[in-house]
Amino acid sequence: MTVPDFVVDNVDKSPVITRFITRFAPSPTGLLHRGHAFSALLAWRLARGSGGRFLLRIEDIDTTRCRPAFETAIKADLAWLGLDWDGPVWRQSQRSAIYAAALARLVEMGVAYPCFCTRADIAAAAGAPHGPDGPVYPGTCRGLDAAARVARLATQQPAWRLDVAAALARTGPLRWHDHDAGWQPADPQMLGDIVIARRDVGTAYALAVVVDDAAQGVTDVVRGRDLFEATHSQRLLQALLGLPTPRYHHHPLILDSDGRRLAKRSAAETLAAWREAGRSPAEVIASLPL
Ligand code: GLU
């Protein structure tokens, strides 16, 4: 991808951006594969080609699955590919108080509610509508009355969900821009009342990512097409929290030789495996649809 030769007027009417601040934001739950290399390279080139900044953020809120050894491996893989990053590495596990404050604001606005449902409850809910990532939450706990909520909060640690209808009533219609797909009307109902704070870790990907993209001044989010739909809810969270909206570049996913999307478990496709097999960074880069 080359640096775009046009400038999109940004959603929030901020001044035109010419030095792009991009980030690579992996979760250290496994080894990087060629799909990650593709994301990181695109983001790095966009930043370096415009005299901007390329940031590395470790998205390690899920303490049960993240391992420091994978963070070390991520840095080694990026260095092997020749990708350097600017400034200190951010770690989401060190920012829980900031996410808790953002959640508290949403609760205060009346756009978040506690949810006591288990995965099994949600799967069992009859006729639960399906979104691109599986069943959409049917809204069971949205309807709990105040007394029931207080009683359950006294004994149970809840997850917190975004009340999308209440949130949209506050913000009105929203849009966001994707470099390839153009302007998108935000449709957060597609994913429904997403979790914004998990029961076990006190925050969730959607909330942490919008808070951090804004806190780091990210102008351009470069990531895989698998997160395209998630952007609708992220746009809504930005509007609620008064955060600027970056531009988005959702790139095609890298597939294996059987046409399946790479996953962290595809051991043969990890960058470490390519390196151990004696292949060069140039070969990895040449294998990507750049
Ligand atoms: N941490 C996410 C992942 O590893 C990426 C988040 C993003 O780029 O917005 O899939």
CSV table of C-alpha atoms and ligand atoms in Angstrom, one decimal:
chain,number,residue,atom,x,y,z
A,1,MET,CA,0.0,0.0,0.0
A,2,THR,CA,1.3,3.4,-0.8
A,3,VAL,CA,0.6,6.5,1.2
A,4,PRO,CA,-2.8,7.8,-0.1
A,5,ASP,CA,-2.4,10.8,-2.4
A,6,PHE,CA,-5.7,12.2,-1.2
A,7,VAL,CA,-6.7,13.5,2.1
A,8,VAL,CA,-10.1,12.5,3.5
A,9,ASP,CA,-11.7,15.2,5.6
A,10,ASN,CA,-11.8,13.6,9.0
A,11,VAL,CA,-15.1,12.9,10.6
A,12,ASP,CA,-14.6,15.3,13.5
A,13,LYS,CA,-13.5,18.2,11.3
A,14,SER,CA,-10.0,18.2,12.8
A,15,PRO,CA,-7.3,19.8,10.8
A,16,VAL,CA,-6.1,17.9,7.7
A,17,ILE,CA,-3.6,15.2,8.8
A,18,THR,CA,-0.5,14.8,6.7
A,19,ARG,CA,1.8,12.9,9.2
A,20,PHE,CA,0.1,9.6,10.0
A,21,ILE,CA,0.3,8.1,13.4
A,22,THR,CA,-0.4,4.3,13.1
A,23,ARG,CA,-0.1,1.4,15.5
A,24,PHE,CA,0.3,-2.3,15.6
A,25,ALA,CA,-1.7,-3.7,18.5
A,26,PRO,CA,-1.3,-7.4,18.8
A,27,SER,CA,-2.5,-9.5,21.7
A,28,PRO,CA,0.4,-11.6,23.1
A,29,THR,CA,-1.6,-14.9,23.1
A,30,GLY,CA,0.5,-16.6,20.5
A,31,LEU,CA,3.2,-16.2,17.8
A,32,LEU,CA,2.8,-13.7,15.0
A,33,HIS,CA,2.0,-15.1,11.6
A,34,ARG,CA,2.1,-13.6,8.1
A,35,GLY,CA,-1.3,-11.9,8.6
A,36,HIS,CA,0.2,-9.9,11.5
A,37,ALA,CA,3.3,-9.1,9.4
A,38,PHE,CA,1.0,-7.7,6.7
A,39,SER,CA,-0.8,-5.5,9.2
A,40,ALA,CA,2.4,-4.3,10.8
A,41,LEU,CA,4.1,-3.6,7.5
A,42,LEU,CA,1.1,-1.6,6.1
A,43,ALA,CA,0.9,0.5,9.3
A,44,TRP,CA,4.7,1.0,9.4
A,45,ARG,CA,4.9,2.1,5.8
A,46,LEU,CA,2.0,4.5,6.2
A,47,ALA,CA,3.7,6.1,9.1
A,48,ARG,CA,7.2,6.1,7.8
A,49,GLY,CA,6.1,7.2,4.3
A,50,SER,CA,4.5,10.3,5.7
A,51,GLY,CA,7.1,11.3,8.3
A,52,GLY,CA,4.6,10.2,11.0
A,53,ARG,CA,4.9,7.7,13.9
A,54,PHE,CA,4.5,4.0,14.2
A,55,LEU,CA,3.5,2.8,17.7
A,56,LEU,CA,3.5,-0.7,19.3
A,57,ARG,CA,0.7,-1.4,21.7
A,58,ILE,CA,0.4,-4.8,23.5
A,59,GLU,CA,-3.2,-5.6,24.0
A,60,ASP,CA,-2.9,-7.8,27.0
A,61,ILE,CA,-6.1,-7.3,29.0
A,62,ASP,CA,-6.9,-11.0,28.9
A,63,THR,CA,-4.5,-12.0,31.6
A,64,THR,CA,-5.6,-15.6,31.4
A,65,ARG,CA,-4.4,-16.0,27.8
A,66,CYS,CA,-1.5,-13.5,27.4
A,67,ARG,CA,2.1,-14.5,28.1
A,68,PRO,CA,5.1,-12.2,28.5
A,69,ALA,CA,7.1,-14.7,26.3
A,70,PHE,CA,4.8,-13.9,23.4
A,71,GLU,CA,5.4,-10.2,23.8
A,72,THR,CA,9.2,-10.9,23.6
A,73,ALA,CA,8.6,-13.0,20.5
A,74,ILE,CA,6.4,-10.2,18.9
A,75,LYS,CA,9.2,-7.7,19.4
A,76,ALA,CA,11.8,-10.1,18.0
A,77,ASP,CA,9.6,-10.8,14.9
A,78,LEU,CA,9.1,-7.1,14.2
A,79,ALA,CA,12.8,-6.5,14.5
A,80,TRP,CA,13.5,-9.4,12.2
A,81,LEU,CA,11.2,-7.9,9.6
A,82,GLY,CA,13.0,-4.6,10.0
A,83,LEU,CA,10.1,-2.7,11.6
A,84,ASP,CA,11.0,-0.2,14.3
A,85,TRP,CA,8.5,1.6,16.5
A,86,ASP,CA,8.5,5.0,18.1
A,87,GLY,CA,8.3,5.7,21.8
A,88,PRO,CA,7.6,3.3,24.6
A,89,VAL,CA,5.5,0.2,24.1
A,90,TRP,CA,2.1,0.6,25.7
A,91,ARG,CA,0.7,-2.3,27.6
A,92,GLN,CA,-3.0,-2.4,28.2
A,93,SER,CA,-2.7,-4.4,31.4
A,94,GLN,CA,-1.1,-1.3,33.0
A,95,ARG,CA,-4.0,1.0,32.1
A,96,SER,CA,-7.0,-0.6,33.9
A,97,ALA,CA,-7.8,2.6,35.9
A,98,ILE,CA,-8.2,4.6,32.7
A,99,TYR,CA,-10.6,2.1,31.2
A,100,ALA,CA,-12.5,1.9,34.5
A,101,ALA,CA,-12.9,5.7,34.4
A,102,ALA,CA,-14.3,5.5,30.8
A,103,LEU,CA,-16.7,2.7,31.8
A,104,ALA,CA,-17.8,4.8,34.8
A,105,ARG,CA,-18.6,7.7,32.4
A,106,LEU,CA,-20.7,5.4,30.2
A,107,VAL,CA,-22.6,4.1,33.2
A,108,GLU,CA,-23.3,7.6,34.4
A,109,MET,CA,-24.6,8.6,31.0
A,110,GLY,CA,-27.1,5.7,31.2
A,111,VAL,CA,-25.7,3.9,28.2
A,112,ALA,CA,-24.2,0.8,29.9
A,113,TYR,CA,-25.8,-1.9,32.0
A,114,PRO,CA,-24.6,-4.8,34.1
A,115,CYS,CA,-25.0,-8.2,32.6
A,116,PHE,CA,-25.1,-11.4,34.6
A,117,CYS,CA,-25.7,-13.9,31.7
A,118,THR,CA,-23.3,-16.7,31.2
A,119,ARG,CA,-22.2,-17.8,27.7
A,120,ALA,CA,-24.6,-20.8,28.0
A,121,ASP,CA,-27.5,-18.4,28.9
A,122,ILE,CA,-26.8,-16.4,25.7
A,123,ALA,CA,-26.5,-19.5,23.5
A,124,ALA,CA,-29.7,-20.9,24.9
A,125,ALA,CA,-31.7,-17.7,24.4
A,126,ALA,CA,-34.4,-18.7,21.9
A,127,GLY,CA,-34.2,-17.0,18.6
A,128,ALA,CA,-31.2,-14.9,19.4
A,129,PRO,CA,-30.3,-13.0,16.3
A,130,HIS,CA,-27.0,-13.7,14.7
A,131,GLY,CA,-24.4,-11.1,13.7
A,132,PRO,CA,-21.1,-11.6,11.8
A,133,ASP,CA,-19.4,-13.0,14.9
A,134,GLY,CA,-22.1,-15.3,16.1
A,135,PRO,CA,-25.2,-14.7,18.3
A,136,VAL,CA,-26.0,-11.1,19.1
A,137,TYR,CA,-26.8,-10.6,22.8
A,138,PRO,CA,-30.6,-10.8,23.1
A,139,GLY,CA,-30.7,-8.0,25.7
A,140,THR,CA,-31.8,-10.1,28.7
A,141,CYS,CA,-30.2,-8.0,31.4
A,142,ARG,CA,-31.1,-4.7,29.8
A,143,GLY,CA,-34.6,-5.3,31.0
A,144,LEU,CA,-33.8,-6.0,34.6
A,145,ASP,CA,-35.5,-3.5,37.0
A,146,ALA,CA,-33.5,-1.4,39.4
A,147,ALA,CA,-34.3,-3.6,42.4
A,148,ALA,CA,-33.2,-6.8,40.6
A,149,ARG,CA,-30.0,-5.2,39.5
A,150,VAL,CA,-29.1,-4.0,43.0
A,151,ALA,CA,-29.9,-7.5,44.4
A,152,ARG,CA,-27.7,-9.2,41.8
A,153,LEU,CA,-24.9,-6.7,42.0
A,154,ALA,CA,-24.7,-7.4,45.8
A,155,THR,CA,-23.7,-11.0,45.1
A,156,GLN,CA,-22.4,-11.3,41.6
A,157,GLN,CA,-19.6,-9.6,39.6
A,158,PRO,CA,-21.2,-8.5,36.3
A,159,ALA,CA,-19.9,-7.9,32.9
A,160,TRP,CA,-21.0,-4.5,31.5
A,161,ARG,CA,-22.7,-4.0,28.1
A,162,LEU,CA,-23.3,-1.0,25.9
A,163,ASP,CA,-27.0,-0.2,25.5
A,164,VAL,CA,-26.7,0.5,21.8
A,165,ALA,CA,-30.2,1.9,21.4
A,166,ALA,CA,-29.8,4.3,24.3
A,167,ALA,CA,-26.4,5.3,23.1
A,168,LEU,CA,-27.6,6.0,19.5
A,169,ALA,CA,-30.5,8.0,20.9
A,170,ARG,CA,-27.8,10.3,22.5
A,171,THR,CA,-25.4,10.5,19.6
A,172,GLY,CA,-27.6,10.4,16.5
A,173,PRO,CA,-26.4,8.8,13.3
A,174,LEU,CA,-22.6,8.4,12.9
A,175,ARG,CA,-20.3,7.5,10.1
A,176,TRP,CA,-16.7,6.4,9.7
A,177,HIS,CA,-14.3,6.2,6.8
A,178,ASP,CA,-12.5,3.1,5.5
A,179,HIS,CA,-9.7,3.7,3.0
A,180,ASP,CA,-11.0,1.0,0.6
A,181,ALA,CA,-14.7,0.9,1.3
A,182,GLY,CA,-15.3,4.6,1.7
A,183,TRP,CA,-17.7,6.2,4.1
A,184,GLN,CA,-19.7,3.8,6.2
A,185,PRO,CA,-22.9,4.7,8.1
A,186,ALA,CA,-22.2,3.4,11.6
A,187,ASP,CA,-24.4,0.4,12.3
A,188,PRO,CA,-23.6,-0.7,15.8
A,189,GLN,CA,-26.8,-2.6,16.1
A,190,MET,CA,-25.2,-5.2,13.8
A,191,LEU,CA,-23.2,-6.5,16.8
A,192,GLY,CA,-25.8,-5.5,19.4
A,193,ASP,CA,-25.1,-4.6,23.0
A,194,ILE,CA,-21.4,-5.6,23.1
A,195,VAL,CA,-19.5,-6.2,26.2
A,196,ILE,CA,-17.5,-3.2,27.2
A,197,ALA,CA,-16.1,-4.6,30.5
A,198,ARG,CA,-15.6,-8.3,31.0
A,199,ARG,CA,-16.5,-9.8,34.3
A,200,ASP,CA,-13.0,-11.2,34.8
A,201,VAL,CA,-10.8,-8.4,33.6
A,202,GLY,CA,-12.9,-5.3,34.1
A,203,THR,CA,-12.6,-3.9,30.6
A,204,ALA,CA,-13.0,-5.3,27.1
A,205,TYR,CA,-11.3,-4.9,23.7
A,206,ALA,CA,-13.8,-2.4,22.2
A,207,LEU,CA,-13.5,0.0,25.1
A,208,ALA,CA,-9.7,-0.3,25.6
A,209,VAL,CA,-9.0,0.1,21.9
A,210,VAL,CA,-11.0,3.4,21.4
A,211,VAL,CA,-9.6,4.9,24.6
A,212,ASP,CA,-6.0,4.0,23.6
A,213,ASP,CA,-6.2,4.9,19.9
A,214,ALA,CA,-7.4,8.4,21.1
A,215,ALA,CA,-4.8,8.6,24.0
A,216,GLN,CA,-2.0,7.8,21.6
A,217,GLY,CA,-3.2,10.2,18.9
A,218,VAL,CA,-3.6,7.5,16.3
A,219,THR,CA,-4.8,9.0,13.0
A,220,ASP,CA,-5.0,5.8,11.0
A,221,VAL,CA,-6.0,2.4,12.2
A,222,VAL,CA,-4.6,-0.3,10.0
A,223,ARG,CA,-5.9,-3.8,10.7
A,224,GLY,CA,-7.5,-6.9,9.2
A,225,ARG,CA,-10.9,-7.0,7.5
A,226,ASP,CA,-12.1,-9.3,10.3
A,227,LEU,CA,-12.4,-6.2,12.5
A,228,PHE,CA,-14.4,-4.1,10.0
A,229,GLU,CA,-17.8,-4.8,11.7
A,230,ALA,CA,-16.3,-4.1,15.1
A,231,THR,CA,-15.6,-0.5,13.9
A,232,HIS,CA,-19.3,0.3,14.0
A,233,SER,CA,-19.4,-0.1,17.8
A,234,GLN,CA,-16.1,1.5,18.3
A,235,ARG,CA,-17.3,4.6,16.4
A,236,LEU,CA,-20.3,4.8,18.8
A,237,LEU,CA,-18.0,4.5,21.8
A,238,GLN,CA,-15.8,7.3,20.4
A,239,ALA,CA,-18.8,9.6,20.0
A,240,LEU,CA,-20.1,8.9,23.5
A,241,LEU,CA,-16.7,9.5,25.1
A,242,GLY,CA,-16.0,12.6,23.0
A,243,LEU,CA,-12.9,11.0,21.3
A,244,PRO,CA,-11.7,11.7,17.8
A,245,THR,CA,-12.3,9.1,15.1
A,246,PRO,CA,-9.3,7.8,13.2
A,247,ARG,CA,-9.4,6.8,9.6
A,248,TYR,CA,-9.6,3.1,9.0
A,249,HIS,CA,-7.7,0.9,6.6
A,250,HIS,CA,-9.1,-2.7,6.8
A,251,HIS,CA,-6.9,-4.9,4.7
A,252,PRO,CA,-7.8,-8.3,3.2
A,253,LEU,CA,-6.9,-11.3,5.4
A,254,ILE,CA,-4.0,-13.5,4.5
A,255,LEU,CA,-5.1,-17.0,3.7
A,256,ASP,CA,-3.2,-20.3,3.9
A,257,SER,CA,-2.6,-22.6,0.9
A,258,ASP,CA,-6.1,-24.2,1.5
A,259,GLY,CA,-7.8,-20.8,1.4
A,260,ARG,CA,-8.3,-20.6,5.2
A,261,ARG,CA,-7.6,-17.6,7.2
A,262,LEU,CA,-4.4,-17.8,9.2
A,263,ALA,CA,-4.8,-18.2,12.9
A,264,LYS,CA,-2.3,-18.1,15.7
A,265,ARG,CA,-2.5,-21.9,15.9
A,266,SER,CA,-1.3,-22.4,12.3
A,267,ALA,CA,2.2,-23.2,13.5
A,268,ALA,CA,3.7,-23.6,10.1
A,269,GLU,CA,2.7,-20.1,9.1
A,270,THR,CA,4.2,-18.3,12.1
A,271,LEU,CA,7.1,-15.9,11.4
A,272,ALA,CA,9.2,-17.9,13.8
A,273,ALA,CA,8.6,-21.0,11.7
A,274,TRP,CA,9.6,-19.2,8.5
A,275,ARG,CA,12.7,-17.9,10.2
A,276,GLU,CA,13.6,-21.3,11.6
A,277,ALA,CA,13.1,-22.8,8.1
A,278,GLY,CA,15.9,-20.5,6.9
A,279,ARG,CA,13.6,-18.1,5.0
A,280,SER,CA,14.5,-14.4,4.9
A,281,PRO,CA,12.3,-11.4,5.9
A,282,ALA,CA,12.4,-10.4,2.2
A,283,GLU,CA,10.7,-13.8,1.4
A,284,VAL,CA,8.0,-13.1,4.0
A,285,ILE,CA,7.4,-9.6,2.6
A,286,ALA,CA,7.4,-10.9,-1.0
A,287,SER,CA,4.7,-13.4,0.0
A,288,LEU,CA,2.3,-10.6,1.0
A,289,PRO,CA,0.0,-8.8,-1.4
A,290,LEU,CA,1.7,-5.4,-0.8
B,1,GLU,N1,-5.5,-6.8,19.6
B,1,GLU,C1,-6.3,-7.1,18.4
B,1,GLU,C2,-5.8,-8.4,17.8
B,1,GLU,O1,-4.7,-8.8,18.1
B,1,GLU,C3,-6.1,-6.0,17.3
B,1,GLU,C4,-6.9,-4.8,17.6
B,1,GLU,C5,-6.9,-3.7,16.6
B,1,GLU,O2,-6.0,-3.7,15.7
B,1,GLU,O3,-7.8,-2.9,16.7
B,1,GLU,O4,-6.5,-9.0,17.1
